[in-house]
Coordinates of N, CA and C in Angstrom, one line a residue:
L233 N -10.0 -9.8 -14.2 CA -11.0 -10.3 -13.4 C -11.9 -10.1 -14.6
E234 N -12.1 -9.5 -15.9 CA -11.7 -9.7 -16.6 C -11.8 -9.4 -18.9
E235 N -12.2 -9.5 -19.1 CA -12.4 -11.2 -20.9 C -11.6 -9.7 -20.6
I236 N -10.1 -9.1 -21.9 CA -9.8 -8.6 -22.6 C -10.7 -9.2 -24.4
S237 N -10.7 -7.3 -24.5 CA -11.6 -7.2 -25.6 C -10.7 -6.7 -26.7
K238 N -10.1 -5.6 -26.2 CA -9.3 -5.4 -27.5 C -7.4 -4.9 -26.5
G239 N -6.8 -4.9 -28.0 CA -5.9 -4.7 -27.2 C -4.2 -5.9 -26.6
E240 N -3.7 -5.1 -26.0 CA -2.3 -5.8 -25.5 C -2.6 -5.4 -24.4
L241 N -1.4 -6.7 -23.6 CA -1.8 -6.9 -22.2 C -0.2 -7.1 -22.1
Y242 N 0.6 -6.3 -21.5 CA 2.8 -6.9 -21.3 C 2.6 -6.4 -19.3
I243 N 2.4 -7.8 -19.1 CA 3.1 -7.5 -17.9 C 5.1 -7.6 -17.5
G244 N 5.8 -6.6 -18.1 CA 7.1 -6.0 -18.1 C 6.9 -6.5 -19.5
D245 N 7.9 -7.8 -20.1 CA 8.1 -8.1 -20.9 C 7.6 -8.7 -21.5
T246 N 6.6 -9.5 -20.8 CA 5.8 -10.8 -21.5 C 4.1 -9.8 -22.2
L247 N 4.4 -10.7 -23.0 CA 2.5 -10.5 -23.6 C 1.9 -11.5 -23.3
S248 N 0.5 -11.0 -22.0 CA -0.5 -11.7 -21.2 C -1.9 -12.3 -22.1
N249 N -2.0 -12.2 -22.9 CA -3.4 -11.7 -23.2 C -3.8 -13.7 -23.1
D250 N -3.1 -14.3 -23.8 CA -3.6 -15.6 -24.4 C -2.8 -16.4 -22.6
I251 N -2.0 -15.9 -21.9 CA -1.5 -16.2 -20.6 C -3.6 -16.3 -19.0
A252 N -3.7 -17.4 -18.6 CA -4.8 -17.3 -17.9 C -4.1 -16.6 -17.3
P253 N -5.2 -15.7 -16.3 CA -5.1 -15.3 -15.4 C -4.3 -15.8 -14.1
K254 N -4.5 -16.9 -13.6 CA -4.1 -17.2 -12.4 C -2.2 -17.9 -13.0
D255 N -2.1 -18.4 -13.7 CA -1.0 -18.3 -14.4 C -0.1 -16.6 -14.8
R256 N 0.0 -15.7 -14.4 CA 0.2 -14.2 -14.6 C 1.1 -13.6 -13.9
D257 N 1.1 -14.7 -12.0 CA 1.7 -13.8 -11.7 C 2.0 -12.3 -11.0
I258 N 0.8 -12.7 -10.2 CA -0.2 -11.5 -9.9 C -0.8 -11.6 -8.9
A259 N -0.9 -10.9 -7.5 CA -1.9 -11.2 -6.7 C -2.7 -9.9 -7.0
M260 N -4.0 -9.8 -5.8 CA -4.9 -8.9 -6.0 C -4.9 -8.7 -4.3
V261 N -5.2 -7.4 -3.1 CA -5.4 -7.2 -1.9 C -7.0 -6.2 -2.8
F262 N -8.4 -6.8 -2.1 CA -9.9 -5.7 -2.8 C -10.0 -4.3 -0.6
Q263 N -11.0 -3.9 -1.8 CA -11.3 -3.4 -0.1 C -11.5 -3.5 0.5
N264 N -12.6 -4.6 -0.2 CA -13.8 -5.2 1.0 C -13.4 -6.5 1.4
Y265 N -11.6 -7.0 1.6 CA -10.8 -8.4 1.8 C -11.1 -8.8 0.6
A266 N -12.2 -9.7 0.8 CA -13.4 -10.4 0.5 C -11.8 -11.9 0.0
L267 N -12.4 -12.0 1.6 CA -12.1 -13.3 2.7 C -13.5 -14.4 2.3
Y268 N -12.6 -15.3 2.5 CA -13.9 -16.8 2.5 C -13.9 -16.7 4.1
P269 N -15.6 -16.7 3.9 CA -16.3 -15.8 6.0 C -15.7 -17.4 6.4
H270 N -16.1 -18.6 5.2 CA -16.1 -20.7 6.5 C -14.7 -21.2 6.6
M271 N -14.0 -20.5 6.1 CA -12.6 -21.1 6.2 C -12.1 -20.4 6.8
T272 N -10.6 -20.6 7.5 CA -9.5 -20.0 8.8 C -8.7 -19.2 7.8
V273 N -7.2 -18.1 8.7 CA -7.0 -17.7 8.0 C -5.8 -18.6 7.0
Y274 N -5.2 -19.6 7.8 CA -4.5 -19.8 6.9 C -5.6 -21.3 6.1
D275 N -6.4 -21.3 6.4 CA -7.4 -21.8 4.6 C -6.8 -20.6 3.8
N276 N -7.7 -19.3 4.2 CA -7.8 -18.0 3.8 C -6.1 -17.9 3.0
M277 N -5.8 -17.6 3.1 CA -4.1 -17.4 2.5 C -3.3 -19.0 1.8
A278 N -3.6 -20.2 2.1 CA -3.1 -21.1 1.4 C -4.5 -21.8 0.0
F279 N -5.4 -21.0 0.7 CA -7.6 -21.5 -0.9 C -6.1 -20.9 -2.2
G280 N -5.3 -19.9 -2.7 CA -4.9 -19.4 -4.2 C -3.5 -20.6 -4.1
L281 N -2.9 -20.9 -2.8 CA -1.7 -21.5 -3.9 C -1.9 -23.5 -3.7
K282 N -3.0 -24.3 -3.6 CA -3.8 -24.7 -3.1 C -4.3 -25.3 -5.3
L283 N -5.0 -24.0 -5.3 CA -4.9 -24.0 -6.7 C -3.9 -24.2 -7.8
R284 N -3.3 -23.6 -7.5 CA -2.1 -23.6 -8.4 C -1.5 -25.4 -8.5
K285 N -1.4 -25.9 -6.9 CA -1.3 -27.4 -6.9 C 0.4 -27.6 -6.5
T286 N -0.1 -26.4 -5.4 CA 1.9 -25.9 -5.3 C 1.9 -27.5 -4.0
P287 N 2.6 -27.3 -3.9 CA 3.1 -28.8 -2.7 C 3.0 -28.1 -0.9
K288 N 2.0 -29.8 -0.6 CA 1.7 -28.9 0.7 C 2.8 -28.3 1.7
D289 N 4.4 -28.9 1.9 CA 5.2 -28.7 3.2 C 5.6 -27.0 2.0
E290 N 5.6 -26.5 0.7 CA 5.6 -25.5 0.2 C 4.5 -24.5 0.8
I291 N 3.5 -24.2 0.5 CA 2.2 -23.3 1.3 C 2.2 -23.4 2.7
K292 N 2.7 -24.5 3.1 CA 3.0 -24.7 4.9 C 3.8 -23.1 5.0
R293 N 5.8 -23.1 4.5 CA 6.4 -22.8 4.3 C 5.8 -21.3 4.0
R294 N 5.3 -21.1 3.1 CA 4.9 -19.8 2.9 C 3.9 -19.0 3.6
V295 N 2.7 -19.6 3.5 CA 1.6 -19.5 4.6 C 2.4 -18.7 6.1
E296 N 2.9 -19.9 6.8 CA 3.4 -18.8 7.9 C 4.7 -18.0 8.0
E297 N 5.7 -17.6 6.6 CA 6.4 -17.0 6.1 C 5.2 -16.2 6.3
A298 N 5.1 -15.3 5.7 CA 3.7 -14.1 5.3 C 2.9 -14.0 6.7
A299 N 2.3 -14.6 7.4 CA 2.1 -14.5 8.1 C 2.8 -13.4 9.7
R300 N 4.5 -13.6 9.2 CA 5.3 -13.5 10.5 C 5.4 -12.3 10.2
I301 N 5.7 -12.4 8.2 CA 5.9 -10.9 7.8 C 4.6 -9.8 8.3
L302 N 3.2 -10.5 8.4 CA 2.1 -9.5 8.7 C 2.1 -9.1 9.5
D303 N 3.2 -10.2 10.9 CA 2.5 -9.9 12.4 C 1.1 -10.4 12.4
I304 N 1.0 -11.5 11.8 CA -0.3 -12.6 12.1 C -0.8 -13.5 12.4
A305 N 1.2 -14.1 12.5 CA 0.6 -15.9 12.9 C -0.4 -16.5 14.4
H306 N -0.3 -15.5 15.3 CA -1.3 -15.6 15.8 C -2.8 -16.2 15.9
L307 N -2.8 -16.0 14.2 CA -4.5 -15.5 14.0 C -5.1 -16.1 12.7
L308 N -4.6 -17.8 12.5 CA -4.4 -19.0 11.6 C -5.0 -19.2 11.4
D309 N -5.8 -19.7 13.1 CA -6.9 -20.3 13.4 C -8.3 -19.9 13.6
R310 N -7.8 -18.7 13.5 CA -9.4 -17.9 13.6 C -10.0 -17.6 12.0
K311 N -11.0 -17.6 12.0 CA -12.0 -17.2 11.0 C -12.3 -15.1 10.9
P312 N -12.3 -15.5 9.5 CA -12.4 -13.2 9.9 C -13.5 -12.8 10.3
K313 N -14.1 -13.0 10.5 CA -15.2 -12.8 11.7 C -15.3 -12.1 12.9
A314 N -14.2 -13.1 13.5 CA -13.5 -12.8 15.0 C -12.5 -11.9 14.4
L315 N -12.2 -11.4 13.8 CA -10.2 -10.2 13.8 C -11.4 -9.2 13.2
S316 N -11.1 -8.2 13.5 CA -10.6 -6.8 13.5 C -10.3 -6.2 11.5
G317 N -11.2 -4.8 10.8 CA -11.0 -4.7 10.5 C -8.8 -4.9 9.2
G318 N -9.0 -4.1 10.0 CA -7.0 -4.1 10.6 C -6.1 -5.2 10.3
Q319 N -6.8 -6.2 10.5 CA -6.0 -7.5 10.4 C -7.5 -8.5 9.6
R320 N -8.2 -8.0 9.1 CA -8.8 -9.4 7.6 C -8.0 -8.5 6.6
Q321 N -7.5 -7.1 6.6 CA -6.9 -6.4 5.7 C -5.1 -7.0 5.5
R322 N -5.3 -7.6 6.8 CA -3.5 -7.6 7.3 C -4.0 -9.0 6.2
V323 N -4.7 -10.0 6.8 CA -4.9 -11.5 6.1 C -5.2 -10.9 4.7
A324 N -5.3 -10.3 4.2 CA -5.8 -10.2 2.8 C -4.6 -9.7 1.9
I325 N -3.8 -9.2 2.3 CA -2.4 -8.4 2.1 C -1.2 -10.3 2.3
A326 N -1.5 -10.8 3.2 CA -1.0 -11.9 3.3 C -0.7 -13.2 3.2
R327 N -2.1 -13.4 2.5 CA -2.7 -14.2 1.3 C -2.3 -13.5 -0.5
A328 N -2.2 -12.7 -0.5 CA -1.3 -12.2 -0.8 C 0.1 -12.1 -1.9
L329 N 0.9 -12.1 -1.1 CA 2.5 -12.2 -0.2 C 2.8 -13.4 -0.2
A330 N 2.1 -14.0 0.3 CA 2.0 -15.5 0.3 C 2.4 -16.6 -1.3
M331 N 1.8 -15.1 -3.1 CA 2.0 -16.1 -4.4 C 2.8 -15.5 -4.4
E332 N 3.9 -14.7 -3.8 CA 5.2 -14.5 -3.9 C 4.4 -13.6 -5.7
P333 N 4.1 -12.6 -5.5 CA 4.1 -12.5 -6.8 C 5.3 -11.5 -8.2
E334 N 5.2 -11.1 -8.9 CA 5.7 -10.4 -9.8 C 5.0 -8.5 -10.0
L335 N 4.1 -8.5 -9.2 CA 3.2 -7.4 -9.6 C 1.4 -7.4 -9.0
L336 N 1.5 -7.2 -7.8 CA 0.2 -7.3 -6.4 C 0.0 -5.8 -7.2
V337 N -1.6 -5.8 -7.3 CA -2.9 -5.1 -7.3 C -3.4 -4.6 -6.3
A338 N -3.6 -3.9 -6.2 CA -4.3 -3.2 -4.3 C -5.3 -2.1 -4.6
D339 N -6.9 -2.3 -4.9 CA -7.8 -2.1 -5.1 C -8.9 -1.3 -4.3
E340 N -8.4 0.3 -4.2 CA -8.6 1.0 -2.7 C -8.7 -0.2 -1.2
P341 N -7.3 -1.0 -0.7 CA -6.7 -1.7 0.3 C -7.4 -0.8 1.8
I342 N -7.5 0.6 1.8 CA -7.4 1.0 2.8 C -8.5 1.4 3.2
A343 N -9.8 2.0 2.2 CA -10.7 2.5 1.7 C -11.5 2.5 3.0
S344 N -12.2 0.9 3.8 CA -12.7 1.2 4.5 C -11.8 0.8 6.1
L345 N -10.9 1.5 6.0 CA -10.7 1.5 6.8 C -10.8 2.7 8.4
D346 N -9.9 2.9 9.4 CA -9.7 3.8 10.3 C -8.9 4.4 10.1
V347 N -8.8 5.6 10.3 CA -7.2 6.3 9.8 C -6.6 5.9 10.4
S348 N -6.5 6.3 12.3 CA -5.2 5.6 12.2 C -4.8 3.8 12.1
I349 N -5.8 3.5 11.3 CA -5.5 1.9 10.8 C -4.3 1.9 9.1
Q350 N -5.0 3.3 8.5 CA -5.0 3.0 7.4 C -2.8 3.1 7.0
A351 N -3.0 4.5 7.9 CA -1.7 4.7 7.5 C -0.4 3.3 8.3
Q352 N -0.8 2.7 8.7 CA -0.1 1.5 9.1 C 0.3 0.8 8.0
I353 N -1.4 0.7 7.4 CA -1.5 -0.8 6.1 C -0.4 -0.2 5.1
V354 N -0.7 1.7 5.2 CA 0.3 2.1 3.6 C 2.1 1.7 4.2
N355 N 1.9 2.6 5.1 CA 3.3 2.0 5.4 C 4.1 0.7 5.2
L356 N 3.3 0.2 5.6 CA 2.9 -1.9 6.0 C 3.1 -1.8 4.0
F357 N 2.4 -1.7 3.4 CA 2.8 -1.2 1.8 C 4.5 -0.5 1.6
K358 N 4.4 0.0 1.8 CA 6.0 0.7 1.4 C 7.0 -0.5 1.6
H359 N 7.0 -0.4 3.3 CA 8.3 -1.5 3.8 C 8.3 -2.9 2.5
L360 N 6.8 -3.7 2.4 CA 6.5 -5.0 2.2 C 7.7 -3.6 0.5
Q361 N 7.2 -3.9 -0.3 CA 7.4 -3.6 -2.0 C 9.2 -3.2 -1.2
A362 N 9.5 -2.7 -1.2 CA 11.4 -2.4 -0.5 C 12.1 -3.1 -0.3
E363 N 11.3 -4.0 1.0 CA 11.7 -5.5 1.4 C 11.5 -6.7 0.1
H364 N 11.3 -6.7 -0.9 CA 10.7 -7.5 -1.6 C 10.3 -7.0 -2.9
G365 N 10.7 -6.4 -3.2 CA 10.5 -6.0 -4.7 C 10.2 -6.1 -5.5
F366 N 8.1 -6.7 -5.0 CA 7.5 -6.5 -6.2 C 7.2 -5.5 -7.0
S367 N 6.9 -5.4 -7.9 CA 6.0 -4.0 -7.8 C 4.2 -4.2 -8.0
F368 N 3.5 -2.1 -7.4 CA 2.4 -2.8 -7.1 C 1.6 -1.6 -7.6
L369 N 0.4 -1.5 -8.1 CA -0.5 -1.1 -8.5 C -1.3 -0.9 -7.2
F370 N -0.8 0.6 -7.3 CA -1.6 1.3 -5.9 C -3.1 1.9 -6.1
I371 N -4.3 1.9 -6.2 CA -5.5 2.8 -6.5 C -6.1 2.9 -5.1
A372 N -6.1 4.4 -6.0 CA -6.1 4.8 -4.6 C -6.9 6.3 -5.1
H373 N -7.9 6.9 -4.0 CA -8.5 8.7 -3.8 C -7.5 9.5 -3.4
D374 N -7.3 9.1 -2.0 CA -6.8 9.3 -1.4 C -4.9 10.5 -1.6
L375 N -5.2 11.7 -1.9 CA -3.4 12.5 -3.0 C -3.5 11.7 -1.8
A376 N -2.9 12.6 -1.0 CA -1.8 12.3 0.4 C -0.9 10.5 0.8
M377 N -1.6 9.9 0.7 CA -1.2 8.3 0.0 C -0.5 7.8 -1.0
V378 N -1.3 8.8 -2.2 CA -0.2 8.4 -2.8 C 0.8 8.9 -3.9
E379 N 0.8 10.0 -3.5 CA 2.0 11.2 -2.8 C 2.7 10.8 -1.6
F380 N 2.6 10.3 -1.0 CA 3.2 9.2 0.1 C 4.1 7.9 -0.1
L381 N 3.1 7.3 -1.4 CA 3.5 5.9 -1.9 C 3.9 5.3 -2.6
C382 N 3.6 5.7 -3.8 CA 3.4 5.7 -5.5 C 5.4 6.7 -6.0
D383 N 5.5 5.5 -7.1 CA 7.0 6.6 -7.6 C 6.5 6.5 -8.8
R384 N 5.2 6.4 -9.8 CA 5.0 7.1 -10.3 C 3.1 7.0 -10.4
V385 N 1.9 7.9 -11.4 CA 1.2 8.1 -11.1 C 0.4 8.2 -12.2
G386 N -0.6 7.3 -12.6 CA -1.6 7.3 -13.6 C -2.7 7.9 -13.1
V387 N -3.8 8.8 -13.9 CA -4.4 9.7 -13.7 C -5.7 9.3 -14.6
M388 N -6.5 8.7 -13.9 CA -8.0 8.4 -14.8 C -9.1 9.0 -14.8
Y389 N -9.6 8.7 -16.0 CA -11.2 10.0 -16.1 C -11.3 9.6 -17.8
R390 N -13.0 9.1 -16.5 CA -13.6 8.5 -17.8 C -13.5 7.7 -17.6
G391 N -13.4 6.9 -17.5 CA -12.2 5.2 -17.8 C -11.5 4.9 -18.5
R392 N -10.4 6.2 -18.8 CA -9.4 6.0 -19.7 C -7.4 7.2 -18.4
L393 N -6.6 6.6 -19.0 CA -5.8 7.2 -18.3 C -5.3 8.4 -19.1
V394 N -5.3 9.5 -18.6 CA -5.8 11.0 -19.1 C -3.7 11.4 -19.2
E395 N -3.6 10.7 -18.3 CA -2.2 11.8 -17.5 C -0.7 10.2 -16.7
A396 N -0.6 10.8 -17.3 CA 1.1 9.6 -16.3 C 2.0 9.8 -16.6
A397 N 3.2 9.9 -14.7 CA 4.8 10.7 -14.9 C 4.3 10.3 -13.7
P398 N 6.3 10.8 -13.3 CA 6.7 10.0 -11.7 C 5.6 11.2 -10.5
T399 N 5.9 10.8 -9.3 CA 5.2 11.2 -8.7 C 5.2 12.5 -8.1
G400 N 7.1 12.8 -8.2 CA 7.1 14.4 -8.4 C 6.6 15.7 -9.2
E401 N 6.7 14.9 -9.9 CA 6.5 15.3 -11.6 C 5.2 16.0 -11.1
L402 N 3.6 14.8 -11.6 CA 2.6 15.1 -12.1 C 2.2 15.9 -10.6
F403 N 2.7 16.3 -9.7 CA 2.2 16.6 -8.3 C 2.2 19.0 -8.7
K404 N 3.5 18.1 -9.0 CA 4.2 19.7 -9.5 C 3.6 20.8 -10.8
N405 N 3.7 19.4 -11.5 CA 3.5 20.2 -12.6 C 2.4 19.1 -13.7
P406 N 0.4 19.0 -12.7 CA -0.5 18.9 -14.1 C -0.5 18.8 -15.4
L407 N -0.5 18.6 -16.4 CA -0.5 18.7 -17.6 C -2.2 18.7 -17.8
H408 N -3.0 17.2 -18.4 CA -4.1 17.8 -18.2 C -4.9 18.6 -16.8
P409 N -6.8 18.7 -17.9 CA -7.4 19.5 -16.9 C -7.9 19.4 -15.7
Y410 N -8.1 18.1 -16.0 CA -8.8 17.0 -14.5 C -7.6 17.2 -14.1
T411 N -6.3 16.6 -14.5 CA -5.4 16.1 -13.2 C -5.4 17.7 -12.2
Q412 N -4.9 18.4 -13.2 CA -4.8 19.8 -12.8 C -5.7 20.3 -11.6
A413 N -7.4 19.9 -11.9 CA -8.6 20.0 -10.9 C -8.5 19.5 -9.4
L414 N -8.0 18.4 -10.0 CA -8.6 17.4 -8.8 C -7.1 17.8 -8.1
L415 N -5.9 18.5 -8.5 CA -5.4 18.9 -7.7 C -5.4 20.3 -6.7
S416 N -6.4 20.4 -7.3 CA -6.4 21.7 -6.8 C -7.4 21.4 -5.9
S417 N -8.5 20.8 -5.6 CA -9.1 19.9 -4.3 C -8.4 19.8 -3.4
I418 N -7.3 20.2 -3.4 CA -6.2 20.0 -2.2 C -6.5 20.1 -1.1
P419 N -7.1 20.7 0.0 CA -7.1 21.9 1.2 C -6.1 23.1 1.3
I420 N -5.8 24.0 1.0 CA -4.8 24.4 1.1 C -4.7 25.3 3.1
P421 N -3.6 25.1 3.3 CA -3.8 25.2 4.7 C -4.0 26.8 5.9
D422 N -4.0 27.3 6.0 CA -4.4 28.0 7.0 C -3.6 29.2 7.3
P423 N -3.8 30.8 5.8 CA -2.5 31.3 5.5 C -1.6 31.5 6.8
R424 N -2.2 32.0 7.3 CA -1.4 32.4 9.1 C -0.8 31.6 9.6
R425 N -0.7 30.6 9.5 CA -0.6 28.9 10.5 C 0.9 29.6 9.7
E426 N 0.3 29.3 7.9 CA 2.0 29.3 7.0 C 2.5 30.1 7.4
R427 N 2.4 31.8 7.1 CA 3.8 32.1 7.3 C 4.7 32.2 8.5
A428 N 3.9 31.4 9.4 CA 3.7 32.1 10.5 C 4.6 30.2 11.3
R429 N 5.0 29.2 10.9 CA 6.3 28.5 10.4 C 7.5 28.8 10.2
K430 N 7.8 28.3 11.1 CA 9.5 28.1 11.2 C 10.6 26.5 11.7
L431 N 11.5 26.6 11.1 CA 12.1 25.0 12.0 C 12.8 25.5 12.8
V432 N 12.3 24.7 13.5 CA 13.1 24.2 15.3 C 14.0 23.0 15.4
E433 N 15.1 24.2 16.1 CA 15.2 22.3 15.9 C 15.8 21.8 18.1
F434 N 14.4 20.8 18.2 CA 14.8 20.6 19.4 C 16.2 19.1 19.7
R435 N 17.0 19.7 21.2 CA 17.9 19.2 21.5 C 17.5 18.6 22.7
E436 N 16.4 19.1 23.2 CA 16.0 19.1 24.8 C 15.2 18.1 25.4
E437 N 14.6 17.4 26.1 CA 13.7 16.7 26.5 C 12.4 17.0 25.5
A438 N 12.5 18.5 26.7 CA 10.7 19.0 26.6 C 11.1 18.7 24.5
F439 N 9.9 18.3 24.1 CA 9.4 18.5 22.9 C 9.0 20.0 22.3
C440 N 8.1 20.0 22.7 CA 7.6 20.7 21.9 C 6.5 22.0 23.4
P441 N 7.5 23.8 23.2 CA 6.7 24.5 24.5 C 5.2 24.9 24.0
P442 N 4.5 24.4 25.4 CA 3.4 25.1 25.6 C 2.6 25.6 24.6
G443 N 1.4 25.5 24.0 CA 1.0 26.2 23.5 C 1.1 26.3 22.4
T444 N 2.3 26.0 21.7 CA 2.8 25.3 20.5 C 2.2 24.9 19.2
W445 N 2.4 24.6 17.9 CA 1.9 23.4 16.9 C 3.2 22.7 16.5
A446 N 3.2 21.6 16.4 CA 4.8 21.2 16.0 C 4.1 20.0 14.4
E447 N 4.2 19.9 14.1 CA 4.5 19.2 12.5 C 5.8 18.2 12.2
V448 N 5.4 17.1 12.1 CA 6.7 16.2 11.9 C 5.9 15.2 11.5
R449 N 6.9 15.1 10.1 CA 7.0 13.9 8.9 C 7.7 13.4 8.7
P450 N 8.2 12.2 8.1 CA 9.5 11.0 8.3 C 10.0 11.7 7.5
G451 N 10.4 12.5 6.3 CA 10.9 13.6 5.5 C 11.6 14.4 6.8
H452 N 11.3 15.1 8.0 CA 11.9 15.6 8.6 C 13.5 15.2 9.7
F453 N 12.9 13.4 9.9 CA 13.8 12.6 10.7 C 15.7 12.7 10.3
L454 N 16.4 12.7 10.4 CA 17.7 12.4 10.2 C 18.3 11.4 11.1
L455 N 18.6 10.7 10.5 CA 19.5 10.0 11.3 C 22.0 9.8 11.5
E456 N 21.7 10.4 12.1 CA 22.7 11.1 12.1 C 23.9 10.1 13.3
N457 N 24.8 9.6 12.7 CA 26.5 9.1 13.2 C 26.6 9.7 14.0
R458 N 26.8 9.5 15.0 CA 27.7 10.2 16.4 C 28.1 9.0 16.9
R459 N 29.7 9.3 16.9 CA 30.5 8.8 17.8 C 31.0 8.6 18.9
D460 N 30.7 9.9 18.9 CA 31.0 10.5 20.7 C 30.3 10.6 20.9
A461 N 29.0 10.1 21.0 CA 27.7 9.9 22.0 C 27.7 9.0 23.2
R462 N 27.3 9.5 23.6 CA 27.3 8.4 25.4 C 26.1 7.6 25.0

């Protein structure tokens, strides 16, 4: 998107300064979807492939496969104005996925979405990365999303990368003052409720007794192989 003014851009082991952006094997998902309003979903997804002069039958295969993965196959004939925000972002992700990139850049891809849809899109990114093996650069201000989704975190301050580390290490031991200030801004839970927390194992049908709070996160679940289960 920008000309390189100095330095070297490596993607994997490849020096990419003199490689045209369209040939760098990168795809991008934007915060504002960046869909062409006059094109159908199919044509939006196929546009980048057409620019690469991909054969028509290969375009059709990739678009239909990406649409199936993102569960938008029934929307291929519609135009963006007929879609919800969550559907538009799924189209934008599917368009990027159809390029079969080595690197996917996601620039605030959930910022414009309702909270209920944000979780769906973030889980979708995690699933796609695990399923298809590409790397992605996920740009976000929501620290909880970053912690959940990313293997490594880089912190930008005044246009510079001031700290980068594995996610667990950075959240546990931030070194740069800006990172420390950033993490200290995360709201602290009610201390009385924190002190009252305890681990409870529910084995009955009633999940939670009346009048109690229950916090359930993905990490709280354990898949158990019960050979004696009926």
